[in-house]
Amino acid sequence: RKEVEQDPGPFNVPEGATVAFNCTYSNSASQSFFWYRQDCRKEPKLLMSVYSSGNEDGRFTAQLNRASQYISLLIRDSKLSDSATYLCVVRAGGFKTIFGAGTRLFVKA
Amino acid sequence: EPEVTQTPSHQVTQMGQEVILRCVPISNHLYFYWYRQILGQKVEFLVSFYNNEISEKSEIFDDQFSVERPDGSNFTLKIRSTKLEDSAMYFCASSEGGRRPNSPLHFGNGTRLTVT
């Protein structure tokens, strides 16, 4: 089983749509969870940390289910500028922070 | 906002040559990392560095690779004898640590390494 596994993409959605990304992780001792976005040929940029109680930042909502080892990201009211690759990132304890392969999102006008 | 800086942005080298990739992490951060991303593939962990020593490394980080913090600001990745398959984007990252052990990573813009 992969350490961090994400939905295969790409997702093609119209502007204004709601889209959800899922991620599972294999190490039950994992302690920290993040969503990053990556634009083509650019560095990953932090979108949001994911907290146990779930958290929201504007149009973005992240959820964590430790029992199922599952993380999700919901984007509401998609914008053209949301088009990017979304990376699920897990720190398993210690210093090793592992990236999922990413899910590509295309938002169309 | 403070940022991680990397130089050069693009490095072209011949197979078998040594390269050094440079990074200046955010000044109050305690943990430093190198990642690589081969074109079209995922971001892969190479190594983490804390308190002037390697704290963890992946199977990719073999004897051809080394890291160093030669002074109070720079953090370098050296590849001793480059191979064609080392061609990739190399990202440096840092995180706060200390009182925020679960703080996120902040990435530099990356160095695109092309081995010919």
PDB file of N, CA, C and O in Angstrom, chain B residues 28-72:
ATOM      1  N   ASN B  28      14.400  31.733  10.994  1.00  0.00           N
ATOM      2  CA  ASN B  28      14.121  31.177  12.323  1.00  0.00           C
ATOM      3  C   ASN B  28      13.668  29.719  12.268  1.00  0.00           C
ATOM      4  O   ASN B  28      13.237  29.161  13.284  1.00  0.00           O
ATOM      5  N   HIS B  29      13.773  29.107  11.095  1.00  0.00           N
ATOM      6  CA  HIS B  29      13.364  27.714  10.973  1.00  0.00           C
ATOM      7  C   HIS B  29      14.505  26.800  11.405  1.00  0.00           C
ATOM      8  O   HIS B  29      15.690  27.119  11.227  1.00  0.00           O
ATOM      9  N   LEU B  30      14.107  25.646  11.956  1.00  0.00           N
ATOM     10  CA  LEU B  30      15.094  24.730  12.517  1.00  0.00           C
ATOM     11  C   LEU B  30      15.271  23.452  11.708  1.00  0.00           C
ATOM     12  O   LEU B  30      16.279  22.773  11.833  1.00  0.00           O
ATOM     13  N   TYR B  31      14.261  23.120  10.866  1.00  0.00           N
ATOM     14  CA  TYR B  31      14.312  21.875  10.112  1.00  0.00           C
ATOM     15  C   TYR B  31      14.442  22.192   8.626  1.00  0.00           C
ATOM     16  O   TYR B  31      13.740  23.076   8.130  1.00  0.00           O
ATOM     17  N   PHE B  32      15.285  21.443   7.957  1.00  0.00           N
ATOM     18  CA  PHE B  32      15.545  21.698   6.554  1.00  0.00           C
ATOM     19  C   PHE B  32      15.407  20.399   5.767  1.00  0.00           C
ATOM     20  O   PHE B  32      15.683  19.315   6.301  1.00  0.00           O
ATOM     21  N   TYR B  33      14.988  20.538   4.529  1.00  0.00           N
ATOM     22  CA  TYR B  33      14.660  19.362   3.725  1.00  0.00           C
ATOM     23  C   TYR B  33      15.098  19.576   2.281  1.00  0.00           C
ATOM     24  O   TYR B  33      15.135  20.702   1.791  1.00  0.00           O
ATOM     25  N   TRP B  34      15.362  18.454   1.613  1.00  0.00           N
ATOM     26  CA  TRP B  34      15.469  18.453   0.163  1.00  0.00           C
ATOM     27  C   TRP B  34      14.475  17.440  -0.395  1.00  0.00           C
ATOM     28  O   TRP B  34      14.348  16.320   0.134  1.00  0.00           O
ATOM     29  N   TYR B  35      13.790  17.858  -1.443  1.00  0.00           N
ATOM     30  CA  TYR B  35      12.881  17.004  -2.190  1.00  0.00           C
ATOM     31  C   TYR B  35      13.270  17.093  -3.666  1.00  0.00           C
ATOM     32  O   TYR B  35      13.914  18.055  -4.081  1.00  0.00           O
ATOM     33  N   ARG B  36      12.865  16.095  -4.421  1.00  0.00           N
ATOM     34  CA  ARG B  36      13.028  16.208  -5.869  1.00  0.00           C
ATOM     35  C   ARG B  36      11.722  15.821  -6.555  1.00  0.00           C
ATOM     36  O   ARG B  36      10.891  15.094  -5.996  1.00  0.00           O
ATOM     37  N   GLN B  37      11.571  16.336  -7.765  1.00  0.00           N
ATOM     38  CA  GLN B  37      10.388  16.001  -8.566  1.00  0.00           C
ATOM     39  C   GLN B  37      10.833  15.812 -10.007  1.00  0.00           C
ATOM     40  O   GLN B  37      11.197  16.790 -10.680  1.00  0.00           O
ATOM     41  N   ILE B  38      10.849  14.574 -10.441  1.00  0.00           N
ATOM     42  CA  ILE B  38      11.105  14.283 -11.852  1.00  0.00           C
ATOM     43  C   ILE B  38       9.882  14.747 -12.634  1.00  0.00           C
ATOM     44  O   ILE B  38       8.748  14.630 -12.173  1.00  0.00           O
ATOM     45  N   LEU B  39      10.114  15.282 -13.820  1.00  0.00           N
ATOM     46  CA  LEU B  39       9.048  15.864 -14.629  1.00  0.00           C
ATOM     47  C   LEU B  39       7.873  14.900 -14.776  1.00  0.00           C
ATOM     48  O   LEU B  39       8.045  13.758 -15.200  1.00  0.00           O
ATOM     49  N   GLY B  40       6.694  15.376 -14.386  1.00  0.00           N
ATOM     50  CA  GLY B  40       5.482  14.576 -14.520  1.00  0.00           C
ATOM     51  C   GLY B  40       5.254  13.586 -13.397  1.00  0.00           C
ATOM     52  O   GLY B  40       4.268  12.849 -13.423  1.00  0.00           O
ATOM     53  N   GLN B  41       6.160  13.573 -12.412  1.00  0.00           N
ATOM     54  CA  GLN B  41       6.025  12.605 -11.326  1.00  0.00           C
ATOM     55  C   GLN B  41       5.794  13.316  -9.989  1.00  0.00           C
ATOM     56  O   GLN B  41       5.682  14.531  -9.923  1.00  0.00           O
ATOM     57  N   LYS B  42       5.709  12.533  -8.936  1.00  0.00           N
ATOM     58  CA  LYS B  42       5.376  13.094  -7.633  1.00  0.00           C
ATOM     59  C   LYS B  42       6.589  13.741  -6.959  1.00  0.00           C
ATOM     60  O   LYS B  42       7.732  13.509  -7.349  1.00  0.00           O
ATOM     61  N   VAL B  43       6.316  14.536  -5.953  1.00  0.00           N
ATOM     62  CA  VAL B  43       7.353  15.134  -5.135  1.00  0.00           C
ATOM     63  C   VAL B  43       7.882  14.052  -4.189  1.00  0.00           C
ATOM     64  O   VAL B  43       7.120  13.456  -3.427  1.00  0.00           O
ATOM     65  N   GLU B  44       9.200  13.814  -4.239  1.00  0.00           N
ATOM     66  CA  GLU B  44       9.799  12.722  -3.473  1.00  0.00           C
ATOM     67  C   GLU B  44      10.732  13.254  -2.387  1.00  0.00           C
ATOM     68  O   GLU B  44      11.602  14.097  -2.655  1.00  0.00           O
ATOM     69  N   PHE B  45      10.593  12.724  -1.204  1.00  0.00           N
ATOM     70  CA  PHE B  45      11.441  13.088  -0.078  1.00  0.00           C
ATOM     71  C   PHE B  45      12.860  12.556  -0.305  1.00  0.00           C
ATOM     72  O   PHE B  45      13.050  11.390  -0.672  1.00  0.00           O
ATOM     73  N   LEU B  46      13.848  13.411  -0.069  1.00  0.00           N
ATOM     74  CA  LEU B  46      15.238  12.967  -0.135  1.00  0.00           C
ATOM     75  C   LEU B  46      15.834  12.877   1.271  1.00  0.00           C
ATOM     76  O   LEU B  46      16.327  11.827   1.685  1.00  0.00           O
ATOM     77  N   VAL B  47      15.791  14.009   1.991  1.00  0.00           N
ATOM     78  CA  VAL B  47      16.525  14.071   3.254  1.00  0.00           C
ATOM     79  C   VAL B  47      15.978  15.189   4.127  1.00  0.00           C
ATOM     80  O   VAL B  47      15.456  16.184   3.627  1.00  0.00           O
ATOM     81  N   SER B  48      16.080  14.979   5.434  1.00  0.00           N
ATOM     82  CA  SER B  48      15.789  16.051   6.385  1.00  0.00           C
ATOM     83  C   SER B  48      17.021  16.280   7.248  1.00  0.00           C
ATOM     84  O   SER B  48      17.838  15.371   7.454  1.00  0.00           O
ATOM     85  N   PHE B  49      17.123  17.485   7.764  1.00  0.00           N
ATOM     86  CA  PHE B  49      18.352  17.924   8.442  1.00  0.00           C
ATOM     87  C   PHE B  49      17.937  18.765   9.630  1.00  0.00           C
ATOM     88  O   PHE B  49      17.149  19.691   9.510  1.00  0.00           O
ATOM     89  N   TYR B  50      18.493  18.405  10.791  1.00  0.00           N
ATOM     90  CA  TYR B  50      18.141  19.122  12.011  1.00  0.00           C
ATOM     91  C   TYR B  50      19.332  19.107  12.945  1.00  0.00           C
ATOM     92  O   TYR B  50      20.012  18.080  13.078  1.00  0.00           O
ATOM     93  N   ASN B  51      19.599  20.221  13.567  1.00  0.00           N
ATOM     94  CA  ASN B  51      20.672  20.291  14.558  1.00  0.00           C
ATOM     95  C   ASN B  51      22.004  19.836  13.954  1.00  0.00           C
ATOM     96  O   ASN B  51      22.761  19.090  14.581  1.00  0.00           O
ATOM     97  N   ASN B  52      22.233  20.274  12.714  1.00  0.00           N
ATOM     98  CA  ASN B  52      23.494  20.024  12.008  1.00  0.00           C
ATOM     99  C   ASN B  52      23.765  18.568  11.679  1.00  0.00           C
ATOM    100  O   ASN B  52      24.941  18.184  11.519  1.00  0.00           O
ATOM    101  N   GLU B  53      22.712  17.794  11.568  1.00  0.00           N
ATOM    102  CA  GLU B  53      22.921  16.438  11.108  1.00  0.00           C
ATOM    103  C   GLU B  53      21.675  15.928  10.380  1.00  0.00           C
ATOM    104  O   GLU B  53      20.580  16.454  10.564  1.00  0.00           O
ATOM    105  N   ILE B  54      21.896  14.902   9.564  1.00  0.00           N
ATOM    106  CA  ILE B  54      20.773  14.277   8.867  1.00  0.00           C
ATOM    107  C   ILE B  54      19.889  13.571   9.887  1.00  0.00           C
ATOM    108  O   ILE B  54      20.377  12.799  10.717  1.00  0.00           O
ATOM    109  N   SER B  55      18.598  13.858   9.830  1.00  0.00           N
ATOM    110  CA  SER B  55      17.679  13.224  10.755  1.00  0.00           C
ATOM    111  C   SER B  55      16.968  12.039  10.094  1.00  0.00           C
ATOM    112  O   SER B  55      16.659  11.050  10.747  1.00  0.00           O
ATOM    113  N   GLU B  56      16.697  12.172   8.797  1.00  0.00           N
ATOM    114  CA  GLU B  56      16.118  11.055   8.061  1.00  0.00           C
ATOM    115  C   GLU B  56      16.491  11.167   6.595  1.00  0.00           C
ATOM    116  O   GLU B  56      16.686  12.283   6.103  1.00  0.00           O
ATOM    117  N   LYS B  57      16.562  10.043   5.923  1.00  0.00           N
ATOM    118  CA  LYS B  57      16.811  10.072   4.490  1.00  0.00           C
ATOM    119  C   LYS B  57      16.065   8.938   3.819  1.00  0.00           C
ATOM    120  O   LYS B  57      15.742   7.935   4.454  1.00  0.00           O
ATOM    121  N   SER B  58      15.791   9.121   2.538  1.00  0.00           N
ATOM    122  CA  SER B  58      15.072   8.097   1.788  1.00  0.00           C
ATOM    123  C   SER B  58      16.081   7.195   1.077  1.00  0.00           C
ATOM    124  O   SER B  58      17.288   7.460   1.051  1.00  0.00           O
ATOM    125  N   GLU B  59      15.542   6.167   0.446  1.00  0.00           N
ATOM    126  CA  GLU B  59      16.405   5.231  -0.288  1.00  0.00           C
ATOM    127  C   GLU B  59      17.020   5.887  -1.525  1.00  0.00           C
ATOM    128  O   GLU B  59      18.007   5.415  -2.060  1.00  0.00           O
ATOM    129  N   ILE B  60      16.413   6.998  -1.962  1.00  0.00           N
ATOM    130  CA  ILE B  60      16.968   7.732  -3.108  1.00  0.00           C
ATOM    131  C   ILE B  60      18.292   8.378  -2.708  1.00  0.00           C
ATOM    132  O   ILE B  60      19.232   8.477  -3.505  1.00  0.00           O
ATOM    133  N   PHE B  61      18.384   8.799  -1.488  1.00  0.00           N
ATOM    134  CA  PHE B  61      19.535   9.558  -0.979  1.00  0.00           C
ATOM    135  C   PHE B  61      20.675   8.591  -0.691  1.00  0.00           C
ATOM    136  O   PHE B  61      20.911   8.187   0.463  1.00  0.00           O
ATOM    137  N   ASP B  62      21.374   8.189  -1.759  1.00  0.00           N
ATOM    138  CA  ASP B  62      22.465   7.223  -1.588  1.00  0.00           C
ATOM    139  C   ASP B  62      23.798   7.959  -1.415  1.00  0.00           C
ATOM    140  O   ASP B  62      23.822   9.169  -1.170  1.00  0.00           O
ATOM    141  N   ASP B  63      24.891   7.214  -1.541  1.00  0.00           N
ATOM    142  CA  ASP B  63      26.215   7.784  -1.267  1.00  0.00           C
ATOM    143  C   ASP B  63      26.606   8.899  -2.237  1.00  0.00           C
ATOM    144  O   ASP B  63      27.587   9.598  -1.996  1.00  0.00           O
ATOM    145  N   GLN B  64      25.881   9.019  -3.333  1.00  0.00           N
ATOM    146  CA  GLN B  64      26.174  10.089  -4.284  1.00  0.00           C
ATOM    147  C   GLN B  64      25.699  11.457  -3.784  1.00  0.00           C
ATOM    148  O   GLN B  64      26.103  12.489  -4.315  1.00  0.00           O
ATOM    149  N   PHE B  65      24.835  11.437  -2.789  1.00  0.00           N
ATOM    150  CA  PHE B  65      24.247  12.670  -2.278  1.00  0.00           C
ATOM    151  C   PHE B  65      24.853  13.022  -0.915  1.00  0.00           C
ATOM    152  O   PHE B  65      25.171  12.150  -0.113  1.00  0.00           O
ATOM    153  N   SER B  66      24.960  14.309  -0.677  1.00  0.00           N
ATOM    154  CA  SER B  66      25.330  14.760   0.662  1.00  0.00           C
ATOM    155  C   SER B  66      24.712  16.134   0.895  1.00  0.00           C
ATOM    156  O   SER B  66      24.386  16.849  -0.058  1.00  0.00           O
ATOM    157  N   VAL B  67      24.518  16.474   2.141  1.00  0.00           N
ATOM    158  CA  VAL B  67      23.991  17.786   2.502  1.00  0.00           C
ATOM    159  C   VAL B  67      24.909  18.409   3.524  1.00  0.00           C
ATOM    160  O   VAL B  67      25.618  17.722   4.268  1.00  0.00           O
ATOM    161  N   GLU B  68      24.840  19.736   3.543  1.00  0.00           N
ATOM    162  CA  GLU B  68      25.723  20.462   4.450  1.00  0.00           C
ATOM    163  C   GLU B  68      25.094  21.796   4.786  1.00  0.00           C
ATOM    164  O   GLU B  68      24.356  22.368   3.978  1.00  0.00           O
ATOM    165  N   ARG B  69      25.391  22.256   5.978  1.00  0.00           N
ATOM    166  CA  ARG B  69      25.020  23.613   6.362  1.00  0.00           C
ATOM    167  C   ARG B  69      26.332  24.316   6.706  1.00  0.00           C
ATOM    168  O   ARG B  69      26.758  24.331   7.854  1.00  0.00           O
ATOM    169  N   PRO B  70      26.983  24.854   5.683  1.00  0.00           N
ATOM    170  CA  PRO B  70      28.356  25.338   5.868  1.00  0.00           C
ATOM    171  C   PRO B  70      28.482  26.579   6.744  1.00  0.00           C
ATOM    172  O   PRO B  70      29.548  26.847   7.294  1.00  0.00           O
ATOM    173  N   ASP B  71      27.380  27.321   6.866  1.00  0.00           N
ATOM    174  CA  ASP B  71      27.407  28.512   7.711  1.00  0.00           C
ATOM    175  C   ASP B  71      26.030  28.666   8.328  1.00  0.00           C
ATOM    176  O   ASP B  71      25.219  27.742   8.237  1.00  0.00           O
ATOM    177  N   GLY B  72      25.740  29.812   8.915  1.00  0.00           N
ATOM    178  CA  GLY B  72      24.465  29.954   9.615  1.00  0.00           C
ATOM    179  C   GLY B  72      23.249  30.122   8.728  1.00  0.00           C
ATOM    180  O   GLY B  72      22.135  30.109   9.219  1.00  0.00           O
TER     181      GLY B  72
END
